[in-house]
mmCIF file of C-alpha atoms in Angstrom:
data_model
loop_
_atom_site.group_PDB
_atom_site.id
_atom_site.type_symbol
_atom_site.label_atom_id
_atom_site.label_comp_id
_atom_site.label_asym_id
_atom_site.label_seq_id
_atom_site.Cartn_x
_atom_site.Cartn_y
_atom_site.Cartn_z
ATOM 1 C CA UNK A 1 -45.795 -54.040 17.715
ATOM 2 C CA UNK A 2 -45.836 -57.468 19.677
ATOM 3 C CA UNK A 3 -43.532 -60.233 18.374
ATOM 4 C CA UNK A 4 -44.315 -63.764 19.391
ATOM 5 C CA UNK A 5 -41.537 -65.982 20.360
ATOM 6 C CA UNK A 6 -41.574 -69.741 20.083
ATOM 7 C CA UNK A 7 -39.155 -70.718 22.661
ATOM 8 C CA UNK A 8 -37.818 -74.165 22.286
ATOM 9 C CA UNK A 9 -36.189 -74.674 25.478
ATOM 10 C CA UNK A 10 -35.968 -72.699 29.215
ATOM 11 C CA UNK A 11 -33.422 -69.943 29.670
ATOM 12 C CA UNK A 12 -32.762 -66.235 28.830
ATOM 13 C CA UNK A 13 -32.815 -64.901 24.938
ATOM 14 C CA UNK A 14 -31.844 -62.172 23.461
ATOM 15 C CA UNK A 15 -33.866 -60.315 20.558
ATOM 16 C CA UNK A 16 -31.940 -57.696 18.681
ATOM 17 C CA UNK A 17 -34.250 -55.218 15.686
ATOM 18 C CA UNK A 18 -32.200 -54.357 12.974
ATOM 19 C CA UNK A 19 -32.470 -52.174 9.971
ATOM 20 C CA UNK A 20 -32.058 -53.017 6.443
ATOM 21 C CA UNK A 21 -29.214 -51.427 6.180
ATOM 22 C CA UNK A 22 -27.443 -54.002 8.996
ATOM 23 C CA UNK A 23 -27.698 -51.378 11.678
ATOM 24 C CA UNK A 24 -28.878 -52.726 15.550
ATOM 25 C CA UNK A 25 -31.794 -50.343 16.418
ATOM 26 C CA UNK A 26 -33.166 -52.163 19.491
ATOM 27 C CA UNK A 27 -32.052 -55.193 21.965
ATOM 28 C CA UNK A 28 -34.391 -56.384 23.708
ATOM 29 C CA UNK A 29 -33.179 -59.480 26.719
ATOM 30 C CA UNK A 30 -36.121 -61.766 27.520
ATOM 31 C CA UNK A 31 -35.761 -63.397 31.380
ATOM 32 C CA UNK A 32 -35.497 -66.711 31.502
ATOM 33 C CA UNK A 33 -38.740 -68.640 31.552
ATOM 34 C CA UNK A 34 -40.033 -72.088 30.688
ATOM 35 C CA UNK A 35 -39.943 -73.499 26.841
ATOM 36 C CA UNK A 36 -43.390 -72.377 25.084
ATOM 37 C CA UNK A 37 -44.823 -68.847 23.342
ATOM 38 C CA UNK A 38 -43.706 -65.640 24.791
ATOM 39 C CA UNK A 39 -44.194 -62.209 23.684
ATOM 40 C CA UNK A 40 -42.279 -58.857 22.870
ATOM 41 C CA UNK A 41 -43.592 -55.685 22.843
ATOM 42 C CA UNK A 42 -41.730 -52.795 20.522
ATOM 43 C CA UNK A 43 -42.853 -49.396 20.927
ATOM 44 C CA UNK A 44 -41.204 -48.764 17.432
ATOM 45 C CA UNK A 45 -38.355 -46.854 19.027
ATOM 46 C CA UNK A 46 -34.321 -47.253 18.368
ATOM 47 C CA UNK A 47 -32.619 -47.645 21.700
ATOM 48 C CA UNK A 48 -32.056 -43.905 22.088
ATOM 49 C CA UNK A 49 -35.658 -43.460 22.551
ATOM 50 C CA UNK A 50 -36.225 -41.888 18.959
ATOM 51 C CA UNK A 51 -39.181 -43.130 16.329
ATOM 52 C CA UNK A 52 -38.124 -45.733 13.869
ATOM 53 C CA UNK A 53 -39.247 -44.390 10.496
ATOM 54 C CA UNK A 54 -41.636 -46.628 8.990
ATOM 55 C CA UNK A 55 -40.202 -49.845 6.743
ATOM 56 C CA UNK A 56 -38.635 -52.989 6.574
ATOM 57 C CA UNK A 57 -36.881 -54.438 9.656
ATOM 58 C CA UNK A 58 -35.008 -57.816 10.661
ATOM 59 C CA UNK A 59 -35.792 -59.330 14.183
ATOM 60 C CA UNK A 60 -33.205 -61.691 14.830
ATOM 61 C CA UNK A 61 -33.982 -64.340 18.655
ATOM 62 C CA UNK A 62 -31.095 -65.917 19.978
ATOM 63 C CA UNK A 63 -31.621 -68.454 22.624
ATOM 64 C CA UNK A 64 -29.846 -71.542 24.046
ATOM 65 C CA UNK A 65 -26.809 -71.669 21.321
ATOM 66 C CA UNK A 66 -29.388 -71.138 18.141
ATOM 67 C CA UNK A 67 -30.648 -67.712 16.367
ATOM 68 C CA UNK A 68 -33.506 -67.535 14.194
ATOM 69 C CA UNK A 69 -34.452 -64.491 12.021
ATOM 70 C CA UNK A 70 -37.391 -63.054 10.383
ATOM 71 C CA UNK A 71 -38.601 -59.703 8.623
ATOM 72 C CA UNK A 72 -41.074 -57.258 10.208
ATOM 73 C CA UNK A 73 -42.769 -53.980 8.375
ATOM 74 C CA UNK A 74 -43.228 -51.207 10.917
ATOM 75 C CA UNK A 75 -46.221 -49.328 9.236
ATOM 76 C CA UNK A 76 -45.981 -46.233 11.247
#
């Protein structure tokens, strides 16, 4: 699954995948790079290297001071 980031300003970020039960499945860090789109790639695994089950997760970015969140559906 990619996830497109809208990055406001330059810097490092931080995306973290969590499950709708609150729990932190994946982190990703993103290197710092220059404001503009950017790109994510999840391989639908939790950070022990085990298969997500299929459902409803939260992707929350947080760069420069902000966070922003939205909801993803991992099909498979």
């Amino acid at each position: 699954m990619r996830i497109d980031l809208a990055m406001a300003g330059a810097g490092p970020a931080e995306l973290e995948v969590f499950g709708v039960d609150g729990r932190r499945v994946r982190t990703f860090f993103v290197s710092p790079g220059a404001a503009g789109e950017r790109s994510v790639s999840w391989d639908g695994r939790d950070a022990d290297g085990r298969d997500a089950p299929a459902g409803i997760y939260f992707v929350r970015l947080v760069a420069g001071g902000t966070a922003a969140m939205r909801r993803v559906v991992k099909l498979r």
